[in-house]
PDB file of C-alpha atoms and ligand atoms in Angstrom:
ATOM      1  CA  UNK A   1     -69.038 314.569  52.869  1.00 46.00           C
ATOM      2  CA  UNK A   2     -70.990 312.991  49.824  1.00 57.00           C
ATOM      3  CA  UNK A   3     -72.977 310.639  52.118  1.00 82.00           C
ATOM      4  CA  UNK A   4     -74.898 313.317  54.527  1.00 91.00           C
ATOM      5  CA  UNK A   5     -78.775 313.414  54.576  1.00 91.00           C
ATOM      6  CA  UNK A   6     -77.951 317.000  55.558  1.00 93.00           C
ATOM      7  CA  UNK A   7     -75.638 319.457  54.342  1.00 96.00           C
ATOM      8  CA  UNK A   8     -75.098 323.410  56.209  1.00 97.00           C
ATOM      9  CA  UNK A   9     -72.535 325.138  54.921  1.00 98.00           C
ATOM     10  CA  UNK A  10     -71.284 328.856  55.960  1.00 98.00           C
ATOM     11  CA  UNK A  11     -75.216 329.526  56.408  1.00 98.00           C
ATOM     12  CA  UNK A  12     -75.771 333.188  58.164  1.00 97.00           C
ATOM     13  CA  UNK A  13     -78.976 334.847  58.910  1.00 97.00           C
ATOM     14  CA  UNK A  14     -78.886 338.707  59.631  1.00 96.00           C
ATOM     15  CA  UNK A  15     -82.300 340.483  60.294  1.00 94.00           C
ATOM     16  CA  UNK A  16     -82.354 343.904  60.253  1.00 88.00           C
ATOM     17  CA  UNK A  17     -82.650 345.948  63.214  1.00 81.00           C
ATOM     18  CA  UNK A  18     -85.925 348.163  63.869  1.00 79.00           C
ATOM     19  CA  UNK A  19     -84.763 351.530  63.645  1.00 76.00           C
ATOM     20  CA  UNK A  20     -86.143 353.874  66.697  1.00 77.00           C
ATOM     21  CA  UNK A  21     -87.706 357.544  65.034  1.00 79.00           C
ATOM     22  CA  UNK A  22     -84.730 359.453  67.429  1.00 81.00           C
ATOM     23  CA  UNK A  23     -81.903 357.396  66.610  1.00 75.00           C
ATOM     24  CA  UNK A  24     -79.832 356.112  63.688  1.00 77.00           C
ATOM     25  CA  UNK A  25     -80.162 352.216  62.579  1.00 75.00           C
ATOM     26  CA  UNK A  26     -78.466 350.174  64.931  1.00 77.00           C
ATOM     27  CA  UNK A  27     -77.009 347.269  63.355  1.00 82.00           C
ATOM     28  CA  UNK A  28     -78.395 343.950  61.689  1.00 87.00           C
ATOM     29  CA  UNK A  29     -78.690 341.367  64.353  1.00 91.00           C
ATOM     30  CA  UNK A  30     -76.454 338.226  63.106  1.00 94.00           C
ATOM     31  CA  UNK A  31     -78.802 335.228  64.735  1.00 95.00           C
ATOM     32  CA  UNK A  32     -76.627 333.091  62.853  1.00 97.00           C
ATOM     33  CA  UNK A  33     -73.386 333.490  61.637  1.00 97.00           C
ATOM     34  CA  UNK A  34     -71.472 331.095  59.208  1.00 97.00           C
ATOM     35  CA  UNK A  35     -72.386 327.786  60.548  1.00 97.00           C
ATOM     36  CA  UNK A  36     -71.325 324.664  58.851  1.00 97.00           C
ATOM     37  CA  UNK A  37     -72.319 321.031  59.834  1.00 97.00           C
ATOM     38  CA  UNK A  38     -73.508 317.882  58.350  1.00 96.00           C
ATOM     39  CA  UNK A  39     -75.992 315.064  59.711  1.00 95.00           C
ATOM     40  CA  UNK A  40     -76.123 311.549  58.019  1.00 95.00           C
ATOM     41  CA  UNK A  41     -78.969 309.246  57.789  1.00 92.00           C
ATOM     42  CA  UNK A  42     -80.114 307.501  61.422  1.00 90.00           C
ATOM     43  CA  UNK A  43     -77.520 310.330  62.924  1.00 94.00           C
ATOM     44  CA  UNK A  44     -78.977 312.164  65.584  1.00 92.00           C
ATOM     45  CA  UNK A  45     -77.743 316.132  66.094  1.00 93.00           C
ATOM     46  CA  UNK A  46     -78.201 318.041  68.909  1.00 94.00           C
ATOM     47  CA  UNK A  47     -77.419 321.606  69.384  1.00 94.00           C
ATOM     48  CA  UNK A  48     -76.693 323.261  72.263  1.00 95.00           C
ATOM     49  CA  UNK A  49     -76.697 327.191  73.280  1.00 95.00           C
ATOM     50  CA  UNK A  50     -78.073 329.660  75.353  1.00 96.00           C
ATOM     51  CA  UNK A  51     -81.635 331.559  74.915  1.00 95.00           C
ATOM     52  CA  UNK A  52     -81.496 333.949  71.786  1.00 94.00           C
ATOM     53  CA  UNK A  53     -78.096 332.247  70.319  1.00 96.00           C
ATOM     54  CA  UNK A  54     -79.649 331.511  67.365  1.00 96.00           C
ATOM     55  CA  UNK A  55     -80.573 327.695  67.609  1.00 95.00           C
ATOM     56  CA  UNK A  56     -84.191 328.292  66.405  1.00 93.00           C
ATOM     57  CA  UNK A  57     -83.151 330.316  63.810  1.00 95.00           C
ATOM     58  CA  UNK A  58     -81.080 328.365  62.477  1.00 96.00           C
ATOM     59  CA  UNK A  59     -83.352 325.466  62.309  1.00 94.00           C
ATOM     60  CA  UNK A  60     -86.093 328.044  60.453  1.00 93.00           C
ATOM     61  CA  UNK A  61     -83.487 328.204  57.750  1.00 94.00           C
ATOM     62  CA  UNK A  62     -82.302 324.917  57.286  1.00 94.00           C
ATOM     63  CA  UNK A  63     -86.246 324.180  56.475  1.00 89.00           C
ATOM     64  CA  UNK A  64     -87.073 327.629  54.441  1.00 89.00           C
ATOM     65  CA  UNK A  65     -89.186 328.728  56.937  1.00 88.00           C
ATOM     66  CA  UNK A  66     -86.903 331.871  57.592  1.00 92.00           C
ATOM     67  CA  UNK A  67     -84.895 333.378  53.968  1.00 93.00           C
ATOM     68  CA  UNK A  68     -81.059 332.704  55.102  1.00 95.00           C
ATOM     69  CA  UNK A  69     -78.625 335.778  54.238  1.00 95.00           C
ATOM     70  CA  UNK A  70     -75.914 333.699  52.969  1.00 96.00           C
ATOM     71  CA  UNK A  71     -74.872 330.144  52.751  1.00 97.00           C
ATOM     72  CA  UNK A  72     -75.975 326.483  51.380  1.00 96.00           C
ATOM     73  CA  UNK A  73     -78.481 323.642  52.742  1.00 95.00           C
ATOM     74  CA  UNK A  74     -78.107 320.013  51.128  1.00 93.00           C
ATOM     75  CA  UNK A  75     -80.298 317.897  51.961  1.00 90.00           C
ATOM     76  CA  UNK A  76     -80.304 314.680  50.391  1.00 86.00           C
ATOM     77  CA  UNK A  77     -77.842 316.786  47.916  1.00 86.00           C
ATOM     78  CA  UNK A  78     -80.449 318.928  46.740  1.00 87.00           C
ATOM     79  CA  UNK A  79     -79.737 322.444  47.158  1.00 92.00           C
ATOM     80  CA  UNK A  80     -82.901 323.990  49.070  1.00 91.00           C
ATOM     81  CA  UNK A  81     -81.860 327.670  49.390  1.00 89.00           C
ATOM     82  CA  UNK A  82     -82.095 328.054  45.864  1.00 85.00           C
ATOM     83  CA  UNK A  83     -85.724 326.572  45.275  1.00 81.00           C
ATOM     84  CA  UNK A  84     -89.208 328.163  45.572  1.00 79.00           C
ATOM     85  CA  UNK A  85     -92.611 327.265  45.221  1.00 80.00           C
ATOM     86  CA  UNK A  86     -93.535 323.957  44.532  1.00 80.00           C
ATOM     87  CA  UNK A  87     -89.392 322.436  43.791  1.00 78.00           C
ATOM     88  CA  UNK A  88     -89.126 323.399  47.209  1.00 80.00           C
ATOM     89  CA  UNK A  89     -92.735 322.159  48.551  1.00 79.00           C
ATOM     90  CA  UNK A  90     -91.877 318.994  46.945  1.00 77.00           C
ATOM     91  CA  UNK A  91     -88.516 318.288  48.823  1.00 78.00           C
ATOM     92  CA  UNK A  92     -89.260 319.498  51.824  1.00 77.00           C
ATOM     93  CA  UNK A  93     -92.144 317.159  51.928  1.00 76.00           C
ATOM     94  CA  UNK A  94     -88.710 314.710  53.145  1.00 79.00           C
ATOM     95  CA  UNK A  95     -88.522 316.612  56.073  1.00 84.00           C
ATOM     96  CA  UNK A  96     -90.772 317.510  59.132  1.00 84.00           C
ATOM     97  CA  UNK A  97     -90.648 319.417  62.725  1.00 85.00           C
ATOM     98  CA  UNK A  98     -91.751 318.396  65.942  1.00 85.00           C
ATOM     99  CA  UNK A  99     -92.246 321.703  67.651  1.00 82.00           C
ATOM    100  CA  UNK A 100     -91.099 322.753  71.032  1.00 79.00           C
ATOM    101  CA  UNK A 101     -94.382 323.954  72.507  1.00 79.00           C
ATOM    102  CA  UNK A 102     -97.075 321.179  70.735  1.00 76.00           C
ATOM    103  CA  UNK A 103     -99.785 323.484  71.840  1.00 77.00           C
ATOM    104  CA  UNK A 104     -99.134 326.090  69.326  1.00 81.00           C
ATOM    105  CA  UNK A 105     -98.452 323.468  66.803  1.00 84.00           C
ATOM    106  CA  UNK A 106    -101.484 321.412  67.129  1.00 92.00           C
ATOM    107  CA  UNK A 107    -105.141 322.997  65.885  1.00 93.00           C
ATOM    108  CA  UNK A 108    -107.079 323.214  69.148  1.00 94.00           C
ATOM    109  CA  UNK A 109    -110.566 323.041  67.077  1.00 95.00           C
ATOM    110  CA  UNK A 110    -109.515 320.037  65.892  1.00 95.00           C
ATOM    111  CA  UNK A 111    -109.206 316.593  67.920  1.00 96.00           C
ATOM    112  CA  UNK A 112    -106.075 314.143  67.847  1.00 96.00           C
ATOM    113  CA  UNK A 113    -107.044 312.691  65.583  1.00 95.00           C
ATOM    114  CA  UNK A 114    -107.894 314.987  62.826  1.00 94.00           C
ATOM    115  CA  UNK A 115    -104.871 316.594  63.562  1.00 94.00           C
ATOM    116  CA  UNK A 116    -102.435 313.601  62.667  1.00 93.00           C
ATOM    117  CA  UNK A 117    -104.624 312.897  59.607  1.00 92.00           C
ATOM    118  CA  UNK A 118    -104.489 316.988  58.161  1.00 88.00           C
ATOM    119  CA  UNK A 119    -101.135 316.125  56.472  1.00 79.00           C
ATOM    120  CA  UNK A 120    -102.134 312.674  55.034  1.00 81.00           C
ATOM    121  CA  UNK A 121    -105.064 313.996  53.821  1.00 81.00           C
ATOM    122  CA  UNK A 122    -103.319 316.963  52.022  1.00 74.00           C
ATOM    123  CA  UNK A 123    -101.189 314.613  50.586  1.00 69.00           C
ATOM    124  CA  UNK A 124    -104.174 312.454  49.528  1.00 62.00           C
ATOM    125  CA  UNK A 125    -101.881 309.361  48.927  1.00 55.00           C
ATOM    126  CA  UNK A 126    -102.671 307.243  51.357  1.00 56.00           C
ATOM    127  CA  UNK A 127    -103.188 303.889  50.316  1.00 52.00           C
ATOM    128  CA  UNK A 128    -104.836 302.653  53.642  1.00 62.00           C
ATOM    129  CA  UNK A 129    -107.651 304.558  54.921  1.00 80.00           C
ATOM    130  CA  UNK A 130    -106.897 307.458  57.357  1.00 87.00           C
ATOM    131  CA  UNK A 131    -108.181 306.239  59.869  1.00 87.00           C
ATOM    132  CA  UNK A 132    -106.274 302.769  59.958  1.00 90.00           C
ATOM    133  CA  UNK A 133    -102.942 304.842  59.520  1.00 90.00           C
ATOM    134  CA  UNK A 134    -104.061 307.141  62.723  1.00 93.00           C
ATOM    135  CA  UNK A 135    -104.659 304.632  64.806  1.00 94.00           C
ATOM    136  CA  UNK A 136    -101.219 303.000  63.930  1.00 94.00           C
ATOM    137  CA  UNK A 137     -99.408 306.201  64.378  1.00 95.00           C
ATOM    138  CA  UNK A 138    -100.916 306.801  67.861  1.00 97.00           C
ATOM    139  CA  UNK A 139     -99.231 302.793  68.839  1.00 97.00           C
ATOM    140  CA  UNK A 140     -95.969 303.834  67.753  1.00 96.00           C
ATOM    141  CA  UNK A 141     -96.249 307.092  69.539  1.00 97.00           C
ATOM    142  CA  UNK A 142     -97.909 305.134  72.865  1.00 97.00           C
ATOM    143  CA  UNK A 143    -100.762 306.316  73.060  1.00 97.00           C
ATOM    144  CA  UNK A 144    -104.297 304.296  73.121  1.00 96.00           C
ATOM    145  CA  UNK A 145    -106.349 304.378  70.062  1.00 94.00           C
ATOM    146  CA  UNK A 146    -109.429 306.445  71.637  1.00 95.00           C
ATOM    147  CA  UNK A 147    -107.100 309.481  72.296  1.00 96.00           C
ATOM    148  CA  UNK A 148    -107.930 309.878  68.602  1.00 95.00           C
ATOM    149  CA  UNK A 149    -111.190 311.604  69.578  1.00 96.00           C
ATOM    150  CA  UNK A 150    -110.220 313.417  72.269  1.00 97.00           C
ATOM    151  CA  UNK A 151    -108.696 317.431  71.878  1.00 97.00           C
ATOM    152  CA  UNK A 152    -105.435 319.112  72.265  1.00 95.00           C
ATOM    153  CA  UNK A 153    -106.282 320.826  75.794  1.00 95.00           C
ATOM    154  CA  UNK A 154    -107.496 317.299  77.064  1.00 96.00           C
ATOM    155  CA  UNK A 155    -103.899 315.604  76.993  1.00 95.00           C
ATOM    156  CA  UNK A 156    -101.338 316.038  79.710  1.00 94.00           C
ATOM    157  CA  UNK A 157     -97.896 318.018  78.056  1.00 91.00           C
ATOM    158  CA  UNK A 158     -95.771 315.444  77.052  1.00 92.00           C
ATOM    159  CA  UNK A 159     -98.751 313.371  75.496  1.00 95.00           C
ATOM    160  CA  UNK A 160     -99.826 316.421  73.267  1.00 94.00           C
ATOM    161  CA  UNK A 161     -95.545 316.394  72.574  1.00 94.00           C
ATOM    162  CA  UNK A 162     -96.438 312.406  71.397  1.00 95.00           C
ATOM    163  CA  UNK A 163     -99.636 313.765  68.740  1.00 95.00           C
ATOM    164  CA  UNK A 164     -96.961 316.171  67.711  1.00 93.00           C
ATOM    165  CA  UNK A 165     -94.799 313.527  66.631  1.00 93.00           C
ATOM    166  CA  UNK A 166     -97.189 311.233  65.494  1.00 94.00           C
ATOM    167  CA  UNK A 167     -98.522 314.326  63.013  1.00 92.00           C
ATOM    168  CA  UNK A 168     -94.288 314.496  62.344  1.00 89.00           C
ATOM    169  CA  UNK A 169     -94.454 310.942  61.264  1.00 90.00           C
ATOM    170  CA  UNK A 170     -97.684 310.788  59.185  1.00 89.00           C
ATOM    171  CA  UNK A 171     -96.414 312.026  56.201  1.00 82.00           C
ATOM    172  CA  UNK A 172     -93.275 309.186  55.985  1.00 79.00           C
ATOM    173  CA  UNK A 173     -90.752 311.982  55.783  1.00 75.00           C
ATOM    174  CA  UNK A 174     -87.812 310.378  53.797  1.00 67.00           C
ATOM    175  CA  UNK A 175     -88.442 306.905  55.378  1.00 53.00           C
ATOM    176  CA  UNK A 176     -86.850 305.455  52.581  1.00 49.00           C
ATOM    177  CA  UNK A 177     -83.526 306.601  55.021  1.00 50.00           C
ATOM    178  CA  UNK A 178     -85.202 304.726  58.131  1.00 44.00           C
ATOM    179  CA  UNK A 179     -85.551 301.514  56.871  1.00 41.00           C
TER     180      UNK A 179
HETATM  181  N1  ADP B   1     -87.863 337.445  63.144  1.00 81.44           N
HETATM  182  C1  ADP B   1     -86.875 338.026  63.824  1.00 81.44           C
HETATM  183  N2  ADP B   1     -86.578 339.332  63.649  1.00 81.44           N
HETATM  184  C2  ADP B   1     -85.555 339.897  64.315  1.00 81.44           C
HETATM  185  N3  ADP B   1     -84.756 339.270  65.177  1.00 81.44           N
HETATM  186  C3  ADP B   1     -85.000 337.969  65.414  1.00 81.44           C
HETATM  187  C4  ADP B   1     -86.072 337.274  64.764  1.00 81.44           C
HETATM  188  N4  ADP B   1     -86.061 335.994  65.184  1.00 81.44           N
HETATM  189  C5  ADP B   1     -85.057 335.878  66.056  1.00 81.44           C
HETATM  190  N5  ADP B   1     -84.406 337.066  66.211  1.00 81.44           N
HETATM  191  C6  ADP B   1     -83.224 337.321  67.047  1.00 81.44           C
HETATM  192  O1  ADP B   1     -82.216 336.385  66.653  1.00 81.44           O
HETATM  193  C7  ADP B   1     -81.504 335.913  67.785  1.00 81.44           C
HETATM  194  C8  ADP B   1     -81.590 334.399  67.841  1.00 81.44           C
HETATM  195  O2  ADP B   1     -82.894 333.980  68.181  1.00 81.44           O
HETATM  196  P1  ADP B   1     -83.331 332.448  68.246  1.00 81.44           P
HETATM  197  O3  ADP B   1     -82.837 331.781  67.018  1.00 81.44           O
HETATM  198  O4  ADP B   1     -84.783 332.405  68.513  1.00 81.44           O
HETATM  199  O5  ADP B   1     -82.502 331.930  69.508  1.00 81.44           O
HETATM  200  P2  ADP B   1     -82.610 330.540  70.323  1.00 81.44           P
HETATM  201  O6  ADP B   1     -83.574 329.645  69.612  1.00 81.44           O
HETATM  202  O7  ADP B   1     -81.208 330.000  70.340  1.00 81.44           O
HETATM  203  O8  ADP B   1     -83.064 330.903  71.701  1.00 81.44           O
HETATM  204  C9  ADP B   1     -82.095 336.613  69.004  1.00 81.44           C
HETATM  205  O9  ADP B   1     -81.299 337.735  69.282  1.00 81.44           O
HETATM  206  C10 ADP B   1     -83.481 337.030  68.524  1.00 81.44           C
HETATM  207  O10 ADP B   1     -83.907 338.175  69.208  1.00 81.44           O
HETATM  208 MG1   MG B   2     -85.327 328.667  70.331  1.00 81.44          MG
END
């Protein structure tokens, strides 16, 4: 399909077993194993399967994060699997994660705040000033303005879940399919 945002075809990832000093190496564990599927723009995916099936993985390789053993990843019909450095830093600016446990995600030292604004100001492209974009992407995540001073451990679960997504959202990954 020439019109998906996203692309997987046939992708497998295989890590290699940890061999024990008494025994022979047992084989690679195949986490994922020829998986094809496309998402278009606006299309929401979910993917379902039990603990240690592979879903995780499988997301780590669709964003580079984990090398795949075999397979392609389109997105926006750019091939990432075959990019490095900054080709790849530069598309996969387009796309972002919103972690399952926002506690590991988020930088404890640092408060709400500063942690929606790290990406922005790595990008150093924002034409308003931080601050005015933080305080806009804590409305469209709910939350009031002066949780941009407060820090990680001070926000109930799902709220630290919301500066997750708000951090997701700072850097206006591909909006240009959102409009
Ligand atoms: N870095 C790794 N090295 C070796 N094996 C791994 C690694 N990451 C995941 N696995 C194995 O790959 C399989 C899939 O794991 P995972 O993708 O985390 O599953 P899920 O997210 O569906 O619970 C599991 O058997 C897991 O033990
Ligand atoms: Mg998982």
């Amino acid at each position: 399909m020439s019109d998906a945002l996203l692309q997987v075809s046939e992708l497998s990832v295989h890590f290699a077993a940890r061999r024990a000093w008494f025994r022979r190496a047992p084989p690679a564990v195949r986490a994922v194993q020829e998986v094809s599927f496309s998402v278009a723009p606006r299309e929401i995916v979910g993917l379902v399967g039990e603990s240690g099936s592979g879903k995780s993985t499988l997301a780590r390789a669709i964003l580079c994060l984990t090398a795949a053993t075999a397979g392609s990843v389109r997105f926006d019909g750019i091939e990432l699997l075959s990019r490095e450095g900054r080709a790849l830093k530069d598309v996969r600016r387009g796309m972002q994660v919103i972690f399952q446990d926002p506690y590991a995600s988020l930088n404890p030292r640092m408060s709400a705040g500063q942690n929606i604004a790290e990406g922005l100001l790595l990008q150093e492209k924002s034409a308003r000033p931080v601050a005015a974009a933080v305080a806009d992407l804590l409305h469209q995540v709910g939350l009031p303005r002066a949780a941009a001073n407060r820090y990680p451990h001070e926000f109930s679960g799902g709220q630290r879940q919301r500066i997750g997504i708000a951090r997701a959202l700072a850097v206006q990954p591909s909006s240009r399919h959102c409009r």
